[in-house]
Structures are given as structure tokens and as C-alpha cells.
Short mmCIF file of C-alpha atoms in Angstrom, two decimals:
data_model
loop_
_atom_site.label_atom_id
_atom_site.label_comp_id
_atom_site.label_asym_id
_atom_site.label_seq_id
_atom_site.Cartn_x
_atom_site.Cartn_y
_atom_site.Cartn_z
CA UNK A 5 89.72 69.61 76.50
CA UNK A 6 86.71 71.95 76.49
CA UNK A 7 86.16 74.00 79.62
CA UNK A 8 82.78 75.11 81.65
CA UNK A 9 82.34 78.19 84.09
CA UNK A 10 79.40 77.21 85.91
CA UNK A 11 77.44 79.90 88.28
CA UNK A 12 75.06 78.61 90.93
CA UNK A 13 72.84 81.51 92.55
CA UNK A 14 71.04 80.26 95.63
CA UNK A 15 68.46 81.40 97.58
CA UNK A 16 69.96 81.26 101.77
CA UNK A 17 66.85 82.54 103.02
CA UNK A 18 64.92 79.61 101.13
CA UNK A 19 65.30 76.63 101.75
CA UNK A 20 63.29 75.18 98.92
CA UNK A 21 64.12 77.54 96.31
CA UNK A 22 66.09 75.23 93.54
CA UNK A 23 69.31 77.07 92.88
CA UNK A 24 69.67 79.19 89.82
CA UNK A 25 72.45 77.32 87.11
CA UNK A 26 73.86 78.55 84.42
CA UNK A 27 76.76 77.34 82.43
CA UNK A 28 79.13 78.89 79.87
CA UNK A 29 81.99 77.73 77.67
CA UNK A 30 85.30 79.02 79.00
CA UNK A 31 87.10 79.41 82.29
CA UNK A 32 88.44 82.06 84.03
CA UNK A 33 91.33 82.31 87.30
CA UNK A 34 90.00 85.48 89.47
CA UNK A 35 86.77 86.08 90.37
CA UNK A 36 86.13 89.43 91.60
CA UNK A 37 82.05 90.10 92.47
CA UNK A 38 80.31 93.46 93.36
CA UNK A 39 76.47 93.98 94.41
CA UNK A 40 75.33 93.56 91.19
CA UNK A 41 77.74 92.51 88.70
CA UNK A 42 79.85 89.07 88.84
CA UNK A 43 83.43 89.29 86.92
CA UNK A 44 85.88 86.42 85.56
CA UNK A 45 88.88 87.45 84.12
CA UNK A 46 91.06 84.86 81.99
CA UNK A 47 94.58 85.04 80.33
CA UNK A 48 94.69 84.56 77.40
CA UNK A 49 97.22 86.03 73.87
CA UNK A 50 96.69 88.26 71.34
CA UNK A 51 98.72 88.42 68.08
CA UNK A 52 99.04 92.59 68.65
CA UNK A 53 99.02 92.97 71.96
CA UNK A 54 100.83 89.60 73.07
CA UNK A 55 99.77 89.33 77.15
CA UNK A 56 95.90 89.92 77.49
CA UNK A 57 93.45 89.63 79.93
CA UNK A 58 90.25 88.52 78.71
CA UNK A 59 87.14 89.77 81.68
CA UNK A 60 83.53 88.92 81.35
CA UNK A 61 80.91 90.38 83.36
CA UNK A 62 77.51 88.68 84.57
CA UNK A 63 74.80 90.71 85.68
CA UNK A 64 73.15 89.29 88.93
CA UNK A 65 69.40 90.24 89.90
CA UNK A 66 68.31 87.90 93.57
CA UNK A 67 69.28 84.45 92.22
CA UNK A 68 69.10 85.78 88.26
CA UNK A 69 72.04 85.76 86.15
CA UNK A 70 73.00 86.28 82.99
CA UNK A 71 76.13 87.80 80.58
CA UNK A 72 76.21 90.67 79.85
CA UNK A 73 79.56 91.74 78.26
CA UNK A 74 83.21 91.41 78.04
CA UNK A 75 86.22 93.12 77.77
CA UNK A 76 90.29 93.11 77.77
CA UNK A 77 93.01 94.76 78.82
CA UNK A 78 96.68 94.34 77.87
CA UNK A 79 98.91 92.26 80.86
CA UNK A 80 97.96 90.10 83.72
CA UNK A 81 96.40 90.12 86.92
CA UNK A 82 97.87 89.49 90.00
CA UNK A 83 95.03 88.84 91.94
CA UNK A 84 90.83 89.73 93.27
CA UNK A 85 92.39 92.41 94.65
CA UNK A 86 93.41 93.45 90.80
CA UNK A 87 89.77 94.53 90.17
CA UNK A 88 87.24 96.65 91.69
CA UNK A 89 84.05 98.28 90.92
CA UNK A 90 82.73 101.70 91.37
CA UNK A 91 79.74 103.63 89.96
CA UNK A 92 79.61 100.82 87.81
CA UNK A 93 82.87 101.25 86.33
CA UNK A 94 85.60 98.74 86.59
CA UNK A 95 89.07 99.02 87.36
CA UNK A 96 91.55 96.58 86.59
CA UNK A 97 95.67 96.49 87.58
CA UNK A 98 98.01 94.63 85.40
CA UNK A 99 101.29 93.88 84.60
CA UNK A 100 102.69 93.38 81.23
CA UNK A 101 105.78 92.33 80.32
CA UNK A 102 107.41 93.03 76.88
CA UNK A 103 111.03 93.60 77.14
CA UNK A 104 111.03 94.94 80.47
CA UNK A 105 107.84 95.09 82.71
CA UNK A 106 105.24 97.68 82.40
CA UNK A 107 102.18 98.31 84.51
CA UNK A 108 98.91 99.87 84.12
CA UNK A 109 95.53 101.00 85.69
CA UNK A 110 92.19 100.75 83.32
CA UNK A 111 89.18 101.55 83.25
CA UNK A 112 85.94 99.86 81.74
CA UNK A 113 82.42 101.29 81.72
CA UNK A 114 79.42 98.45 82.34
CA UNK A 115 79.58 97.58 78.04
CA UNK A 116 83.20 97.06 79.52
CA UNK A 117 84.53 99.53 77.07
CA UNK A 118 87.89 101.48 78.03
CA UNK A 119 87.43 104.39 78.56
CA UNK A 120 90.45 105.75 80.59
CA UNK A 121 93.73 104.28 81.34
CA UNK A 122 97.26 105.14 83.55
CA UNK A 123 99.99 103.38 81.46
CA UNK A 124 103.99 103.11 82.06
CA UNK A 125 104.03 103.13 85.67
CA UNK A 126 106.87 101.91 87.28
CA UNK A 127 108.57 100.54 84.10
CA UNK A 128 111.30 97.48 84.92
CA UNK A 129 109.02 96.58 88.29
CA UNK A 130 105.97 94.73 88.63
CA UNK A 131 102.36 95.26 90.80
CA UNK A 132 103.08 93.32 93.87
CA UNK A 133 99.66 94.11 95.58
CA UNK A 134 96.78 96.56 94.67
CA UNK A 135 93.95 98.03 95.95
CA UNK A 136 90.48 100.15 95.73
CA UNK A 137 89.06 102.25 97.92
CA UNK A 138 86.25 104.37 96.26
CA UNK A 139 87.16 107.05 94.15
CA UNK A 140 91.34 106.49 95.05
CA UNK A 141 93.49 103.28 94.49
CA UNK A 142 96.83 102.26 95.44
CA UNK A 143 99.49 100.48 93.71
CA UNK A 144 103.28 98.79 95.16
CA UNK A 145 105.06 97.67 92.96
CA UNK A 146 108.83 96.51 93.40
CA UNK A 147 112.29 95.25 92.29
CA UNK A 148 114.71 96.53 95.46
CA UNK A 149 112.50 99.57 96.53
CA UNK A 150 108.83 99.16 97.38
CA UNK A 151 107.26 102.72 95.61
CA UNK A 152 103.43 103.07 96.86
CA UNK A 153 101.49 104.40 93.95
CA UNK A 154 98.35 106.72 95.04
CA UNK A 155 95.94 107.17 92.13
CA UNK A 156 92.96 109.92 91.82
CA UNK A 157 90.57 107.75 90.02
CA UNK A 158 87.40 110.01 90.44
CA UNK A 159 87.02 111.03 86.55
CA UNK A 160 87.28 107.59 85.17
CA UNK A 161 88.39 109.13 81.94
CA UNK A 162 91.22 110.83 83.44
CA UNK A 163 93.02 108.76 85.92
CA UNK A 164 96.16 110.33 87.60
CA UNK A 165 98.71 109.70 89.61
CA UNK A 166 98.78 111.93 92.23
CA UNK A 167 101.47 110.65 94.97
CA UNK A 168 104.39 108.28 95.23
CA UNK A 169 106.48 107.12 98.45
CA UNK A 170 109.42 105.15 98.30
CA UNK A 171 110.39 102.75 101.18
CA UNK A 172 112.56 99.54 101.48
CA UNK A 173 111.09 96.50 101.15
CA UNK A 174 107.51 95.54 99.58
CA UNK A 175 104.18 94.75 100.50
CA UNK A 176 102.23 91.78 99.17
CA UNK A 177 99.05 92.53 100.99
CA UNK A 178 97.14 96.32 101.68
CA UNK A 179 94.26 96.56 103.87
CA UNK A 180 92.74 99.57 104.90
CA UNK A 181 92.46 99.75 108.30
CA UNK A 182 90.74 103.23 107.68
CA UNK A 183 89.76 105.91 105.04
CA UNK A 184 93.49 107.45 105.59
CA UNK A 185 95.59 104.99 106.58
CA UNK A 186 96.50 101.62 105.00
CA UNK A 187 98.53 98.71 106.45
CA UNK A 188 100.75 96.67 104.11
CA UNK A 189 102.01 93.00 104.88
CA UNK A 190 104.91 91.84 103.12
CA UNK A 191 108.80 91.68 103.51
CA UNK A 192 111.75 93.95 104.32
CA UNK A 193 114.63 93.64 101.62
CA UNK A 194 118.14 95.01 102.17
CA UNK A 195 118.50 98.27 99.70
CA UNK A 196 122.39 97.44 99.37
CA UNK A 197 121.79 93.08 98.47
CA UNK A 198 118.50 93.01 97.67
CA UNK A 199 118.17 89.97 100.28
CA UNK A 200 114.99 89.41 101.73
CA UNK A 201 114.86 89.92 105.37
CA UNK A 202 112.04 89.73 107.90
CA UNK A 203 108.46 89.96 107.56
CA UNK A 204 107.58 93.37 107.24
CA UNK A 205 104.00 95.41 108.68
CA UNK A 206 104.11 98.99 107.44
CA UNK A 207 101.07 101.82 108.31
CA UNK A 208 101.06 104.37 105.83
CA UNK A 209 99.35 107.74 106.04
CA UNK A 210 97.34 108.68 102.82
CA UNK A 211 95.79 111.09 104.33
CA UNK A 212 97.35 113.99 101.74
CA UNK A 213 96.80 112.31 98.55
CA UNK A 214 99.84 114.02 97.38
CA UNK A 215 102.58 113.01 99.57
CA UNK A 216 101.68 109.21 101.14
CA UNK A 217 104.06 109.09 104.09
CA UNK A 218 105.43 105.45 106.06
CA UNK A 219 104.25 106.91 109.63
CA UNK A 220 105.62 103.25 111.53
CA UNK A 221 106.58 100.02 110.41
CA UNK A 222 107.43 96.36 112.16
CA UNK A 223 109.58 93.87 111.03
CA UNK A 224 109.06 90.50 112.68
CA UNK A 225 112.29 87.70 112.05
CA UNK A 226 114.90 87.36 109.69
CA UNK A 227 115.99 86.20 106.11
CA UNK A 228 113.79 83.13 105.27
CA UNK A 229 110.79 84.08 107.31
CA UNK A 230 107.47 83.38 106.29
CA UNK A 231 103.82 83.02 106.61
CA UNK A 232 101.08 82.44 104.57
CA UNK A 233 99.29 85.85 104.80
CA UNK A 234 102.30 87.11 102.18
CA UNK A 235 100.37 85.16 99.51
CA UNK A 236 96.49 84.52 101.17
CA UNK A 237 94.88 87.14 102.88
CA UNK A 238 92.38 84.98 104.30
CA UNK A 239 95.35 83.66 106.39
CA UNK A 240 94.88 87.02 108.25
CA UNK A 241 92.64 87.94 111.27
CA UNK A 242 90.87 90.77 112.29
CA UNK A 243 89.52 92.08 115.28
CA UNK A 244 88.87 95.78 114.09
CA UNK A 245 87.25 96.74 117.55
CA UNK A 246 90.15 96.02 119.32
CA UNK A 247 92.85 97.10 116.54
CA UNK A 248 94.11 93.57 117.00
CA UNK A 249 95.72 91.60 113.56
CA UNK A 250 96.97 87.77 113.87
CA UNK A 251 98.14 85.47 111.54
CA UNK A 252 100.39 82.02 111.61
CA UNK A 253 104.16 82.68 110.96
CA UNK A 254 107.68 80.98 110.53
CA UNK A 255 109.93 83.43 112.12
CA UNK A 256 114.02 82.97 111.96
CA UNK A 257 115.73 84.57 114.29
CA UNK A 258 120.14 84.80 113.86
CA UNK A 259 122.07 85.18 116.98
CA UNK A 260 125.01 84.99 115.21
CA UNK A 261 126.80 84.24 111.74
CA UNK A 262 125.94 80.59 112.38
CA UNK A 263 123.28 80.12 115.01
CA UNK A 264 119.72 80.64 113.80
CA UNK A 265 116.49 80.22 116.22
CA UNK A 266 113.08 79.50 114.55
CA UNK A 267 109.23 80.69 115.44
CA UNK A 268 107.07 79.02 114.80
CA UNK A 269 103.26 79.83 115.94
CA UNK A 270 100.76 82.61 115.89
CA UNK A 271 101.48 86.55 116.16
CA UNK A 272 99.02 89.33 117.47
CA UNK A 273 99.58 92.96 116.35
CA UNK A 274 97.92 95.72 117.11
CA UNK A 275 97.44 98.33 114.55
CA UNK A 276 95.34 101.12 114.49
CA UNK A 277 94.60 104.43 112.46
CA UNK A 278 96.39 106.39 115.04
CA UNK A 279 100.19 105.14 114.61
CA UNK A 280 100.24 102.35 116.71
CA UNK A 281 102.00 99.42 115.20
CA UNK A 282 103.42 96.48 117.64
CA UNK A 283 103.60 93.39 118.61
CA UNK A 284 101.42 92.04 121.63
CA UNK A 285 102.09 88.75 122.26
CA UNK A 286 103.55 85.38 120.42
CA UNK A 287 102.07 81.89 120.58
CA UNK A 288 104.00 79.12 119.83
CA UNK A 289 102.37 75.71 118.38
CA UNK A 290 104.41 73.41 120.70
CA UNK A 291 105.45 71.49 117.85
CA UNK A 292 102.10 70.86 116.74
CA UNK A 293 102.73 71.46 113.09
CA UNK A 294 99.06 71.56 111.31
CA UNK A 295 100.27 70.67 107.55
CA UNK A 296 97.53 72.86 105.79
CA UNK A 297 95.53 74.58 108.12
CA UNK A 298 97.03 77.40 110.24
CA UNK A 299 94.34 80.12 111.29
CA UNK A 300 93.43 82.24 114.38
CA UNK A 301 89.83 83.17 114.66
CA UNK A 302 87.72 84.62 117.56
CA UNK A 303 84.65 84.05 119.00
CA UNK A 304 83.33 86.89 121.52
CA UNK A 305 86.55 86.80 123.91
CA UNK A 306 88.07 83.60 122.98
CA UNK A 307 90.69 83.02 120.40
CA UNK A 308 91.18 79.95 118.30
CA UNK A 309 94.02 78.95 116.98
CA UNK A 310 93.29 76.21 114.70
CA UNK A 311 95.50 73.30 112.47
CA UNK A 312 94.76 69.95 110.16
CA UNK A 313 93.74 67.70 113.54
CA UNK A 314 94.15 70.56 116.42
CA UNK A 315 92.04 73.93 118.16
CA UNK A 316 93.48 75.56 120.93
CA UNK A 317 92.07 78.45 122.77
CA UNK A 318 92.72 81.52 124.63
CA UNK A 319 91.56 84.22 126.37
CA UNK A 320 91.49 87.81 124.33
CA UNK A 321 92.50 89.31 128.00
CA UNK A 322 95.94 88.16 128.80
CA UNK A 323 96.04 85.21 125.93
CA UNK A 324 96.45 82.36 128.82
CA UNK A 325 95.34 79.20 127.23
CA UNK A 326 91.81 77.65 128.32
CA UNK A 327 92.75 73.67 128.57
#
């Protein structure tokens, strides 16, 4: 069965401005989209390389768009967060498995030609989150220990790895919360088992781009915890003024070898640039389980905490509920 990627451009500001159309053959899985450029990267095989991903770029102009290249790199992507573009260069994480995993960093100028690369890193593990942050990127990957990769990736023909820290656990999410520090969001593992524990928040200083250092971490629940935000960051909220992170969790708690004790509701953190790292407050759902939609949101000083056929809200001073 054929496939179509079809890109609509439309006008906000204009109401009566027909949207711009254009289709394509072909489809694509992540969409990653910078001021000017729109990218869709595919997977797809080649007979030398074996795991490709195939990446075509569209130039956008207002609501004008049109194709302008593409390009491949060997391995997969793991997700948006895979890809980034700056000074018009784009750089692309990916994982590649041929006998044993491999990862790699490349770069692709705007004819998307490679023009620099960081190969082998990490060999046996694989990327479990990336990101971009101007001229410096950062890389976990993982198998028992959760090694954050800093890369220098100001000459785009020489990439380089220029710090590596080593922590238990890994993180499936990185935000920056600010030019030097990074919080990650994933899960604790046990160095001896290699058991998943508890849901695991983690600030890292990256301050020296030599020598990233874990400066606090918090580990909410037990084995078998979860929440969405481990696989969708838009599962995560942000209040940035008030160094305030929430997101919907499943937290089990053991007492005991066979007693367990299950959260299950919304979780506030604070976490700022300066260290701090902790848990504020907990809010259970009262056994109102929404079956898709789980998300805390704010408007001015009044949190929402919304499910499938539910909104509840609170007070950002104190968190009492507002019936």
C-alpha cells in the first residue's frame, strides 16, 4: 500500500488565507522542525549498511514549502529529541545494532551531506534519551549503568567527546532546566541485579564540560513504578518561575517482603539550577482512574489536574483543592 506525507502550512493570523498543501510519496515516524527547515526521518534497510535512517528536509518560507534534500545515517532514532538543528547543520543520534549495539552522533550540512561524525560510543548499550543544546549535546545511554555522554559539537566537522559520568540507573527524559544544569527523568536500577527500582529525578551539573557531575538525585517508589513522562514528555509540567515539575505517577511502595502500598496520583517537584531537588507535595486521584488522559496544567495560580471525564483544581499556594 502506497504511502503520503502530507504538509499543511497555515496562516493563524489569517483567517481567510487557504492553507498551503503539499503532498509527497513516502512516510516518515519523527518529525523534528526548526525555524526554517521541517525534517522527517524514516527507517528504512540498506544492503551495506543494514539499519538506516532515511531524513528529508523541507524548507519552510511563511506558509511556503517545498523539499529540499535528503540524507541518511546508519541506525535508528529513538526519538524528536534524536535531532536538532544548529547554524543550519543537523545533528542526528542513533543506535545501530550489528552484533552488539553501537551508537553514534552525525552531522549533516543543509544539502544534508555528512560531514562529521562521533562513532563507537558506548558499544554493547543503547541511546536511552538525547539532547541539544547549542553548540554541546548530551547522550545516556545504558545496560546496568546510566553513563551521561557530554559532546563539544561546535566544529561540526570535528565532534568530540569531551566528558563522561557514570551513575546507577538511567534517564529516559533530559531537560535543561538551565545552560549548566540538566534534569533527567527515568528509573533507578540496582548495580548488583540489574532490577528496576523507583522512578528516578537526577540534576546534573555540566557546568565543566569535562567532568559532568550528579550534584542530587530523587527517587520516588519502588520496583514496578511508573508514569508516563518515562516515555512522553508532554506528560510533564512546568512551571519554570517557580522551579516547580509535576507529572501523573504509579508509585509502589514495599513495607515488607510481602506487603506492597500503591500511589497513585500527581507529584510536584521542585527543581532548580541551584541543587534543589525534592518533593513538595503528592495528590492522590481518589480512585478516579482517567484511562488515557492524566495531566497537570496551570493557569495563573490554579492547578489542574485533568483525566478522560474529570478536572480538579488547586491552589499553587498550599495545593488545597478548590471544590
Amino acid at each position: 500500500m502506497p504511502n503520503y506525507l502530507l504538509i499543511a502550512a497555515v496562516d493563524i493570523m489569517d483567517g481567510k488565507e487557504p492553507a498551503s498543501i503539499e503532498a509527497y510519496l513516502g512516510s516518515g515516524s519523527e518529525v523534528y522542525m526548526s525555524e526554517n527547515a521541517l525534517y522527517v526521518s524514516g527507517n528504512d534497510y540498506n544492503s551495506f549498511w543494514g539499519s538506516v535512517t532515511n531524513i528529508a528536509r523541507f524548507t519552510v518560507d511563511d506558509t511556503t514549502i517545498g523539499y529540499s534534500g535528503g540524507g541518511m545515517v546508519q541506525g535508528s532514532l529513538l526519538n524528536q529529541f534524536s535531532m536538532d538543528e544548529f547554524d543550519g547543520n543537523l545533528r542526528v543520534a542513533t543506535t545501530k545494532w550489528s552484533g552488539e549495539s553501537l551508537n553514534s552522533v552525525s552531522i549533516l550540512d543543509r544539502n544534508m551531506n555528512l560531514i562529521g561524525s562521533i562513532e563507537n560510543l558506548a558499544p554493547g548499550e543503547r541511546i536511552f534519551s538525547a539532547r541539544f543544546m547549542g553548540d554541546m549535546g548530551y547522550i545516556v545511554t545504558f545496560r546496568q549503568i546510566d553513563p551521561l555522554f557530554v559532546l563539544d559539537l561546535s566544529d561540526p566537522e570535528n565532534p568530540q567527546v569531551t566528558g563522561e559520568l557514570k551513575v546507577p540507573g538511567f534517564s529516559n527524559y533530559l531537560h535543561p532546566i538551565s545552560k549548566d544544569v540538566l534534569l533527567g527523568i527515568g528509573q533507578d536500577v540496582d548495580e548488583n541485579t540489574g532490577v528496576q527500582q523507583g522512578i528516578k529525578l537526577s540534576l546534573f551539573d555540566v557546568s565543566d564540560s569535562g567532568k559532568p557531575k550528579e550534584i542530587k538525585n530523587l527517587i520516588l517508589g519502588d520496583t514496578g513504578s511508573y508514569a508516563e513522562v518515562l516515555h512522553n514528555h508532554k506528560a510533564l509540567m512546568l512551571k519554570t518561575q517557580d522551579d516547580i515539575i509535576a507529572f501523573d505517577a504509579t508509585l509502589n511502595i514495599y513495607s515488607g517482603k510481602l506487603t506492597r502500598e500503591a500511589f497513585n496520583g500527581l507529584v510536584l517537584i521542585k527543581a532548580s539550577e541551584t541543587g534543589d531537588l525534592e518533593l513538595i507535595t503528592e495528590i492522590s486521584n481518589e480512585g478516579i482512574y482517567g484511562q488515557n488522559v492524566k495531566r497537570p496544567i496551570y493557569i495563573d495560580d490554579i492547578l489542574y489536574y485533568v483525566m478522560d471525564d474529570n478536572i480538579r483544581a488547586f491552589s499553587m499556594e498550599g495545593f488545597e483543592e478548590i471544590k
